[in-house]
Amino acid sequence: MKAGIVGLPNVGKSTLFNCLSNAKAQSANFPFCTIEPNIGVVNVPDPRLEKLESLVNPEKVIPATVEIVDIAGLVKGASKGEGLGNQFLANIRETDAILHVLRCFDNDNIVHVDGNVDPIRDKETIDMELQLKDLETTEKKLDKVKRAAKTGNKEAQKEEAVLLKIKTGLEAGTSVRALEFSEDDYTDFVVPSQFITDKPVMYVCNVDEGAAVSGNDYVEQVKETVKDENAEVLVLAVGTEADINELDDYEERQMFLQDIGLEEPGSAKLIRSAYKLLNQQTYFTAGVKEVRAWTVDIGATAPQAAGVIHTDFEKGFIRAEVIGYDDYVSFGSEAKVKEAGKMRVEGKNYIVKDGDVMHFLFNV
């Protein structure tokens, strides 16, 4: 699962990517500095993993990860191939969620592609380009489906109705994610088309250091604009995060954070938010060899969770031994949890909860 960082040129995408991945993507003060998408595999910060490590004292600890993709800046006309438009739109189609970076700071030394800072206009520019690309996809599909619908094909008629609804919405400036469909229609006709504007989105307001804690007027404008989108808005001083990232000493980093009023780097919060945006959650395995965080979809069953470790675990699944994270911590060890009768035995229909500590029994 991948989250793509998108935005206009020079809003701080590559700097943010560097903060998240510790990779050093080229970052410069001119458009189209990023051409090929950079991909970083980022550890998901999770204090629960550190707590389990302190209780179990394993030989190694392996965190969950999420893939972050830094995509070239998009400009007006991208849907028609302007700038790196076609490449940009192909790259974003391959991601599963969008981190939309908006410039919410004034700085005369950093050029804005449209001449002045206006995060609402910037958001609308990108929304429109993505909607135009989805409209093109919809019209191409409609041409094919209409012919089948005319022959009396019931499935084609259903798909035609869904596509017409999407077309009307997009023409009115409404993204696919904001339209309502029945569960069957969504699964059968919307998901296969991989509409760009159907991907879940989070808005990242890039502010200066002084606005890192409580935001600014630009951030308030963004929050007001997206209040009906069911999207998270995250405030991040990307330049400051980059400065913190340059410090090798943990104590120095903590002092820097305290000086600007933050408990942890904003990038850590962003990674966790991206993980949730991708509909991901974590379960743990805890033993003396390793304590490990495993990634599963929210709503995954116990056999599906077992399959993340190895496909044989899912095929031959018998049962799962499950300890709630809070129980593990309060009793202090697996043995004491068992003594207290707090370990549960769960079958094939068990829905995994975030933070479960699990053992699987299987037979192949």
Tab-separated table of C-alpha atoms in Angstrom:
chain	number	residue	atom	x	y	z
A	1	MET	CA	0.000	0.000	0.000
A	2	LYS	CA	1.402	3.382	-1.053
A	3	ALA	CA	0.544	6.979	-0.177
A	4	GLY	CA	1.504	9.592	-2.779
A	5	ILE	CA	2.638	13.119	-1.870
A	6	VAL	CA	1.072	15.552	-4.356
A	7	GLY	CA	0.838	19.324	-4.765
A	8	LEU	CA	1.883	22.222	-6.949
A	9	PRO	CA	5.621	22.760	-7.582
A	10	ASN	CA	7.603	24.335	-4.711
A	11	VAL	CA	5.131	23.676	-1.886
A	12	GLY	CA	7.558	21.449	0.071
A	13	LYS	CA	6.760	17.932	-1.221
A	14	SER	CA	10.329	16.698	-1.671
A	15	THR	CA	11.476	18.294	1.605
A	16	LEU	CA	8.595	16.488	3.352
A	17	PHE	CA	9.492	13.232	1.611
A	18	ASN	CA	13.088	13.580	2.825
A	19	CYS	CA	11.863	14.115	6.389
A	20	LEU	CA	9.665	11.040	6.240
A	21	SER	CA	12.045	8.631	4.576
A	22	ASN	CA	15.479	10.042	5.462
A	23	ALA	CA	16.131	9.616	1.744
A	24	LYS	CA	17.655	12.660	0.079
A	25	ALA	CA	15.396	13.415	-2.874
A	26	GLN	CA	16.565	16.445	-4.833
A	27	SER	CA	14.934	19.584	-3.417
A	28	ALA	CA	15.343	22.865	-5.286
A	29	ASN	CA	13.612	26.183	-5.787
A	30	PHE	CA	12.262	25.580	-9.278
A	31	PRO	CA	9.386	23.539	-10.765
A	32	PHE	CA	9.830	19.951	-12.012
A	33	CYS	CA	12.898	19.297	-9.888
A	34	THR	CA	11.306	15.910	-9.145
A	35	ILE	CA	10.672	13.994	-12.371
A	36	GLU	CA	10.745	10.305	-11.503
A	37	PRO	CA	8.716	9.506	-8.383
A	38	ASN	CA	10.907	8.794	-5.357
A	39	ILE	CA	9.719	5.907	-3.179
A	40	GLY	CA	10.559	5.615	0.512
A	41	VAL	CA	9.705	2.748	2.843
A	42	VAL	CA	8.987	4.464	6.158
A	43	ASN	CA	8.809	2.913	9.642
A	44	VAL	CA	5.505	3.607	11.406
A	45	PRO	CA	6.314	5.189	14.810
A	46	ASP	CA	4.501	3.140	17.481
A	47	PRO	CA	5.193	3.556	21.224
A	48	ARG	CA	3.435	0.213	21.838
A	49	LEU	CA	6.291	-1.572	20.056
A	50	GLU	CA	8.829	0.080	22.377
A	51	LYS	CA	6.776	-0.979	25.411
A	52	LEU	CA	6.595	-4.598	24.241
A	53	GLU	CA	10.347	-4.524	23.603
A	54	SER	CA	10.977	-3.412	27.209
A	55	LEU	CA	8.783	-6.246	28.555
A	56	VAL	CA	10.009	-9.081	26.304
A	57	ASN	CA	13.657	-8.014	25.744
A	58	PRO	CA	13.843	-9.699	22.301
A	59	GLU	CA	16.867	-10.210	20.055
A	60	LYS	CA	15.376	-7.844	17.456
A	61	VAL	CA	12.435	-5.493	16.907
A	62	ILE	CA	10.750	-4.984	13.522
A	63	PRO	CA	8.297	-2.083	13.063
A	64	ALA	CA	5.423	-1.816	10.582
A	65	THR	CA	6.199	0.149	7.414
A	66	VAL	CA	4.333	2.265	4.895
A	67	GLU	CA	5.424	3.272	1.374
A	68	ILE	CA	5.494	6.994	0.618
A	69	VAL	CA	5.857	8.225	-2.974
A	70	ASP	CA	7.091	11.732	-3.850
A	71	ILE	CA	5.416	12.686	-7.126
A	72	ALA	CA	6.404	15.562	-9.456
A	73	GLY	CA	4.594	18.893	-8.970
A	74	LEU	CA	1.432	19.295	-10.992
A	75	VAL	CA	0.422	22.494	-12.818
A	76	LYS	CA	-2.738	23.826	-14.448
A	77	GLY	CA	-3.338	21.919	-17.674
A	78	ALA	CA	-1.764	18.652	-16.422
A	79	SER	CA	-4.831	16.666	-17.523
A	80	LYS	CA	-4.021	17.839	-21.071
A	81	GLY	CA	-0.324	16.982	-20.716
A	82	GLU	CA	1.034	20.351	-19.481
A	83	GLY	CA	4.265	20.192	-17.458
A	84	LEU	CA	4.783	16.537	-16.563
A	85	GLY	CA	1.024	16.031	-16.502
A	86	ASN	CA	0.596	12.601	-18.067
A	87	GLN	CA	3.474	11.120	-16.083
A	88	PHE	CA	2.239	12.713	-12.863
A	89	LEU	CA	-1.281	11.363	-13.331
A	90	ALA	CA	-0.024	7.854	-14.153
A	91	ASN	CA	2.135	7.883	-10.996
A	92	ILE	CA	-0.694	9.057	-8.755
A	93	ARG	CA	-3.051	6.415	-10.167
A	94	GLU	CA	-0.688	3.741	-8.832
A	95	THR	CA	-0.943	5.000	-5.231
A	96	ASP	CA	-3.663	4.036	-2.725
A	97	ALA	CA	-4.053	7.364	-0.891
A	98	ILE	CA	-3.135	11.021	-1.426
A	99	LEU	CA	-1.163	13.336	0.876
A	100	HIS	CA	-1.989	16.728	-0.628
A	101	VAL	CA	0.600	19.330	0.438
A	102	LEU	CA	-0.608	22.941	0.488
A	103	ARG	CA	1.702	25.909	0.928
A	104	CYS	CA	0.468	27.871	3.963
A	105	PHE	CA	3.482	30.121	4.593
A	106	ASP	CA	4.817	33.395	3.189
A	107	ASN	CA	8.431	33.533	2.023
A	108	ASP	CA	9.547	35.897	-0.742
A	109	ASN	CA	12.663	33.786	-1.340
A	110	ILE	CA	10.647	30.734	-2.450
A	111	VAL	CA	8.827	31.327	-5.727
A	112	HIS	CA	5.186	30.333	-6.068
A	113	VAL	CA	4.263	28.916	-9.450
A	114	ASP	CA	1.174	31.200	-9.571
A	115	GLY	CA	2.874	34.274	-8.150
A	116	ASN	CA	1.315	34.463	-4.681
A	117	VAL	CA	0.327	32.233	-1.751
A	118	ASP	CA	-3.290	30.995	-1.878
A	119	PRO	CA	-3.794	27.422	-0.611
A	120	ILE	CA	-7.481	27.348	-1.605
A	121	ARG	CA	-6.710	28.251	-5.228
A	122	ASP	CA	-3.851	25.707	-5.204
A	123	LYS	CA	-6.166	22.983	-3.897
A	124	GLU	CA	-8.774	23.802	-6.547
A	125	THR	CA	-6.122	23.696	-9.307
A	126	ILE	CA	-5.113	20.164	-8.368
A	127	ASP	CA	-8.686	18.999	-7.697
A	128	MET	CA	-9.737	20.237	-11.136
A	129	GLU	CA	-6.875	18.507	-12.946
A	130	LEU	CA	-7.578	15.215	-11.192
A	131	GLN	CA	-11.319	15.547	-11.845
A	132	LEU	CA	-10.699	16.290	-15.543
A	133	LYS	CA	-8.568	13.149	-15.827
A	134	ASP	CA	-11.303	11.080	-14.132
A	135	LEU	CA	-13.879	12.649	-16.469
A	136	GLU	CA	-11.801	11.514	-19.437
A	137	THR	CA	-11.695	7.962	-17.969
A	138	THR	CA	-15.473	8.041	-17.359
A	139	GLU	CA	-16.322	9.191	-20.894
A	140	LYS	CA	-14.134	6.482	-22.451
A	141	LYS	CA	-15.850	3.799	-20.333
A	142	LEU	CA	-19.310	5.217	-21.088
A	143	ASP	CA	-18.722	4.919	-24.835
A	144	LYS	CA	-18.132	1.177	-24.450
A	145	VAL	CA	-20.847	0.549	-21.850
A	146	LYS	CA	-23.608	2.414	-23.717
A	147	ARG	CA	-23.325	0.049	-26.686
A	148	ALA	CA	-23.767	-2.988	-24.423
A	149	ALA	CA	-26.587	-1.294	-22.484
A	150	LYS	CA	-28.554	-0.723	-25.708
A	151	THR	CA	-28.590	-4.477	-26.366
A	152	GLY	CA	-30.477	-4.965	-23.070
A	153	ASN	CA	-27.492	-6.144	-21.024
A	154	LYS	CA	-28.660	-5.570	-17.422
A	155	GLU	CA	-25.148	-5.287	-15.927
A	156	ALA	CA	-24.159	-2.757	-18.596
A	157	GLN	CA	-27.299	-0.729	-17.837
A	158	LYS	CA	-26.399	-0.652	-14.137
A	159	GLU	CA	-22.832	0.396	-14.929
A	160	GLU	CA	-24.086	3.080	-17.325
A	161	ALA	CA	-26.237	4.600	-14.554
A	162	VAL	CA	-23.249	4.660	-12.155
A	163	LEU	CA	-20.935	6.199	-14.773
A	164	LEU	CA	-23.499	8.874	-15.666
A	165	LYS	CA	-23.754	9.788	-11.973
A	166	ILE	CA	-19.951	10.071	-11.799
A	167	LYS	CA	-19.846	12.151	-15.001
A	168	THR	CA	-22.469	14.587	-13.671
A	169	GLY	CA	-20.611	14.872	-10.355
A	170	LEU	CA	-17.216	15.497	-11.962
A	171	GLU	CA	-18.660	18.093	-14.356
A	172	ALA	CA	-20.010	19.914	-11.275
A	173	GLY	CA	-16.563	19.811	-9.617
A	174	THR	CA	-17.403	16.966	-7.198
A	175	SER	CA	-14.754	14.282	-6.660
A	176	VAL	CA	-15.775	10.608	-6.884
A	177	ARG	CA	-15.022	10.067	-3.153
A	178	ALA	CA	-17.775	12.590	-2.300
A	179	LEU	CA	-20.493	10.739	-4.278
A	180	GLU	CA	-22.735	8.096	-2.699
A	181	PHE	CA	-23.183	4.604	-4.151
A	182	SER	CA	-24.699	1.341	-2.975
A	183	GLU	CA	-22.096	-1.137	-1.711
A	184	ASP	CA	-22.582	-3.408	-4.745
A	185	ASP	CA	-22.395	-0.575	-7.282
A	186	TYR	CA	-19.251	0.775	-5.638
A	187	THR	CA	-17.528	-2.635	-5.587
A	188	ASP	CA	-18.618	-3.687	-9.091
A	189	PHE	CA	-18.335	-0.455	-11.072
A	190	VAL	CA	-16.385	2.241	-9.183
A	191	VAL	CA	-13.432	0.310	-7.680
A	192	PRO	CA	-12.293	-1.369	-10.963
A	193	SER	CA	-11.925	2.041	-12.667
A	194	GLN	CA	-9.333	3.253	-10.097
A	195	PHE	CA	-10.587	6.829	-10.205
A	196	ILE	CA	-7.924	9.218	-8.922
A	197	THR	CA	-10.474	11.369	-7.060
A	198	ASP	CA	-11.856	8.293	-5.284
A	199	LYS	CA	-8.600	7.812	-3.363
A	200	PRO	CA	-8.741	8.887	0.307
A	201	VAL	CA	-6.997	12.217	0.875
A	202	MET	CA	-5.286	14.070	3.728
A	203	TYR	CA	-4.356	17.746	3.471
A	204	VAL	CA	-0.913	18.670	4.795
A	205	CYS	CA	-0.668	22.410	5.528
A	206	ASN	CA	3.007	23.362	5.228
A	207	VAL	CA	3.521	26.293	7.634
A	208	ASP	CA	6.490	28.240	9.013
A	209	GLU	CA	7.997	27.473	12.432
A	210	GLY	CA	5.869	30.044	14.264
A	211	ALA	CA	2.652	28.319	13.128
A	212	ALA	CA	3.822	24.719	13.797
A	213	VAL	CA	1.723	24.310	16.962
A	214	SER	CA	-1.504	26.211	16.317
A	215	GLY	CA	-1.553	26.909	12.575
A	216	ASN	CA	-2.389	30.257	10.940
A	217	ASP	CA	-5.071	32.011	8.847
A	218	TYR	CA	-4.171	29.961	5.763
A	219	VAL	CA	-4.739	26.724	7.746
A	220	GLU	CA	-8.136	27.976	8.970
A	221	GLN	CA	-9.127	28.696	5.356
A	222	VAL	CA	-8.176	25.135	4.363
A	223	LYS	CA	-10.124	23.610	7.289
A	224	GLU	CA	-13.211	25.622	6.367
A	225	THR	CA	-12.929	24.650	2.682
A	226	VAL	CA	-12.589	20.879	3.306
A	227	LYS	CA	-14.996	20.563	6.260
A	228	ASP	CA	-17.494	18.528	4.184
A	229	GLU	CA	-14.860	16.230	2.641
A	230	ASN	CA	-14.373	13.909	5.635
A	231	ALA	CA	-10.613	14.492	5.237
A	232	GLU	CA	-7.983	15.059	7.903
A	233	VAL	CA	-6.042	18.338	7.911
A	234	LEU	CA	-2.533	18.114	9.370
A	235	VAL	CA	-0.356	21.145	10.207
A	236	LEU	CA	3.364	20.608	9.603
A	237	ALA	CA	6.327	23.012	9.523
A	238	VAL	CA	8.173	21.026	6.856
A	239	GLY	CA	11.303	23.221	6.820
A	240	THR	CA	11.584	22.989	10.604
A	241	GLU	CA	11.070	19.204	10.469
A	242	ALA	CA	13.965	19.062	7.988
A	243	ASP	CA	16.166	21.002	10.447
A	244	ILE	CA	15.227	18.619	13.275
A	245	ASN	CA	16.011	15.684	11.002
A	246	GLU	CA	19.563	16.964	10.501
A	247	LEU	CA	20.310	16.588	14.223
A	248	ASP	CA	21.929	13.225	15.010
A	249	ASP	CA	21.536	13.459	18.797
A	250	TYR	CA	18.150	12.352	20.216
A	251	GLU	CA	18.376	14.766	23.172
A	252	GLU	CA	19.077	17.685	20.838
A	253	ARG	CA	16.058	16.784	18.705
A	254	GLN	CA	13.821	16.642	21.802
A	255	MET	CA	15.097	20.038	22.976
A	256	PHE	CA	14.415	21.545	19.542
A	257	LEU	CA	10.869	20.141	19.610
A	258	GLN	CA	10.242	21.472	23.122
A	259	ASP	CA	11.503	24.922	22.090
A	260	ILE	CA	8.796	25.182	19.420
A	261	GLY	CA	6.131	23.542	21.615
A	262	LEU	CA	5.861	20.065	20.036
A	263	GLU	CA	5.851	16.735	21.904
A	264	GLU	CA	7.003	14.737	18.873
A	265	PRO	CA	7.987	15.456	15.255
A	266	GLY	CA	4.962	16.252	13.102
A	267	SER	CA	6.338	13.764	10.571
A	268	ALA	CA	5.668	10.920	13.068
A	269	LYS	CA	2.031	11.986	13.332
A	270	LEU	CA	1.828	12.223	9.541
A	271	ILE	CA	3.169	8.685	9.052
A	272	ARG	CA	0.620	7.264	11.524
A	273	SER	CA	-2.162	9.248	9.827
A	274	ALA	CA	-1.075	7.989	6.378
A	275	TYR	CA	-1.140	4.417	7.728
A	276	LYS	CA	-4.760	4.903	8.859
A	277	LEU	CA	-5.647	6.658	5.599
A	278	LEU	CA	-4.538	3.475	3.807
A	279	ASN	CA	-7.029	1.537	6.001
A	280	GLN	CA	-4.175	-0.233	7.800
A	281	GLN	CA	-3.821	-1.366	11.404
A	282	THR	CA	-1.205	-3.250	13.425
A	283	TYR	CA	-1.078	-6.514	15.331
A	284	PHE	CA	2.002	-7.780	17.160
A	285	THR	CA	3.900	-11.018	17.655
A	286	ALA	CA	6.073	-11.023	20.761
A	287	GLY	CA	8.771	-13.594	21.555
A	288	VAL	CA	12.406	-13.698	22.627
A	289	LYS	CA	13.577	-14.000	18.991
A	290	GLU	CA	11.675	-10.897	17.875
A	291	VAL	CA	8.937	-8.451	18.689
A	292	ARG	CA	7.285	-7.435	15.443
A	293	ALA	CA	4.493	-5.178	14.207
A	294	TRP	CA	2.505	-6.686	11.322
A	295	THR	CA	0.274	-4.693	8.984
A	296	VAL	CA	-3.260	-5.849	8.125
A	297	ASP	CA	-6.306	-4.152	6.648
A	298	ILE	CA	-8.801	-2.823	9.174
A	299	GLY	CA	-11.498	-5.528	9.353
A	300	ALA	CA	-9.124	-8.433	8.562
A	301	THR	CA	-9.956	-11.867	9.998
A	302	ALA	CA	-7.542	-13.981	12.051
A	303	PRO	CA	-6.657	-16.273	9.077
A	304	GLN	CA	-5.965	-13.209	6.884
A	305	ALA	CA	-3.704	-11.820	9.613
A	306	ALA	CA	-1.899	-15.168	9.776
A	307	GLY	CA	-1.456	-15.061	5.998
A	308	VAL	CA	0.569	-11.841	6.300
A	309	ILE	CA	3.270	-13.894	8.067
A	310	HIS	CA	3.094	-16.793	5.609
A	311	THR	CA	0.464	-18.046	3.160
A	312	ASP	CA	0.703	-21.531	4.756
A	313	PHE	CA	-0.464	-20.028	8.074
A	314	GLU	CA	-3.667	-18.883	6.382
A	315	LYS	CA	-4.233	-22.099	4.422
A	316	GLY	CA	-3.767	-24.334	7.469
A	317	PHE	CA	-5.223	-21.980	10.094
A	318	ILE	CA	-6.616	-23.776	13.171
A	319	ARG	CA	-6.949	-21.026	15.775
A	320	ALA	CA	-5.323	-17.896	17.155
A	321	GLU	CA	-4.234	-17.179	20.709
A	322	VAL	CA	-4.939	-13.501	21.325
A	323	ILE	CA	-3.899	-11.082	24.086
A	324	GLY	CA	-5.158	-7.497	24.095
A	325	TYR	CA	-2.260	-5.017	24.156
A	326	ASP	CA	-3.500	-3.366	27.384
A	327	ASP	CA	-3.722	-6.754	29.120
A	328	TYR	CA	-0.188	-7.656	28.004
A	329	VAL	CA	1.170	-4.397	29.440
A	330	SER	CA	-0.806	-4.474	32.694
A	331	PHE	CA	0.198	-8.097	33.518
A	332	GLY	CA	3.734	-7.661	32.178
A	333	SER	CA	4.256	-10.999	30.408
A	334	GLU	CA	2.511	-13.663	28.359
A	335	ALA	CA	2.809	-16.174	31.215
A	336	LYS	CA	1.074	-13.847	33.690
A	337	VAL	CA	-1.677	-13.062	31.170
A	338	LYS	CA	-2.315	-16.820	30.830
A	339	GLU	CA	-2.356	-17.258	34.629
A	340	ALA	CA	-4.961	-14.522	34.890
A	341	GLY	CA	-7.107	-16.233	32.231
A	342	LYS	CA	-6.886	-13.214	29.920
A	343	MET	CA	-5.544	-15.027	26.839
A	344	ARG	CA	-8.377	-15.710	24.374
A	345	VAL	CA	-8.632	-18.495	21.820
A	346	GLU	CA	-10.226	-17.226	18.606
A	347	GLY	CA	-11.371	-18.989	15.438
A	348	LYS	CA	-11.618	-18.226	11.724
A	349	ASN	CA	-14.266	-15.512	12.060
A	350	TYR	CA	-12.385	-13.391	14.602
A	351	ILE	CA	-11.882	-9.783	13.424
A	352	VAL	CA	-8.408	-8.600	14.420
A	353	LYS	CA	-8.268	-5.525	16.656
A	354	ASP	CA	-5.535	-2.896	16.449
A	355	GLY	CA	-2.825	-3.786	18.983
A	356	ASP	CA	-3.701	-7.478	19.412
A	357	VAL	CA	-0.730	-9.653	20.404
A	358	MET	CA	-1.222	-12.937	18.515
A	359	HIS	CA	0.065	-16.503	18.140
A	360	PHE	CA	-1.266	-18.733	15.344
A	361	LEU	CA	-1.759	-22.482	15.355
A	362	PHE	CA	-1.850	-24.033	11.903
A	363	ASN	CA	-1.488	-27.354	10.150
A	364	VAL	CA	-0.372	-27.810	6.538
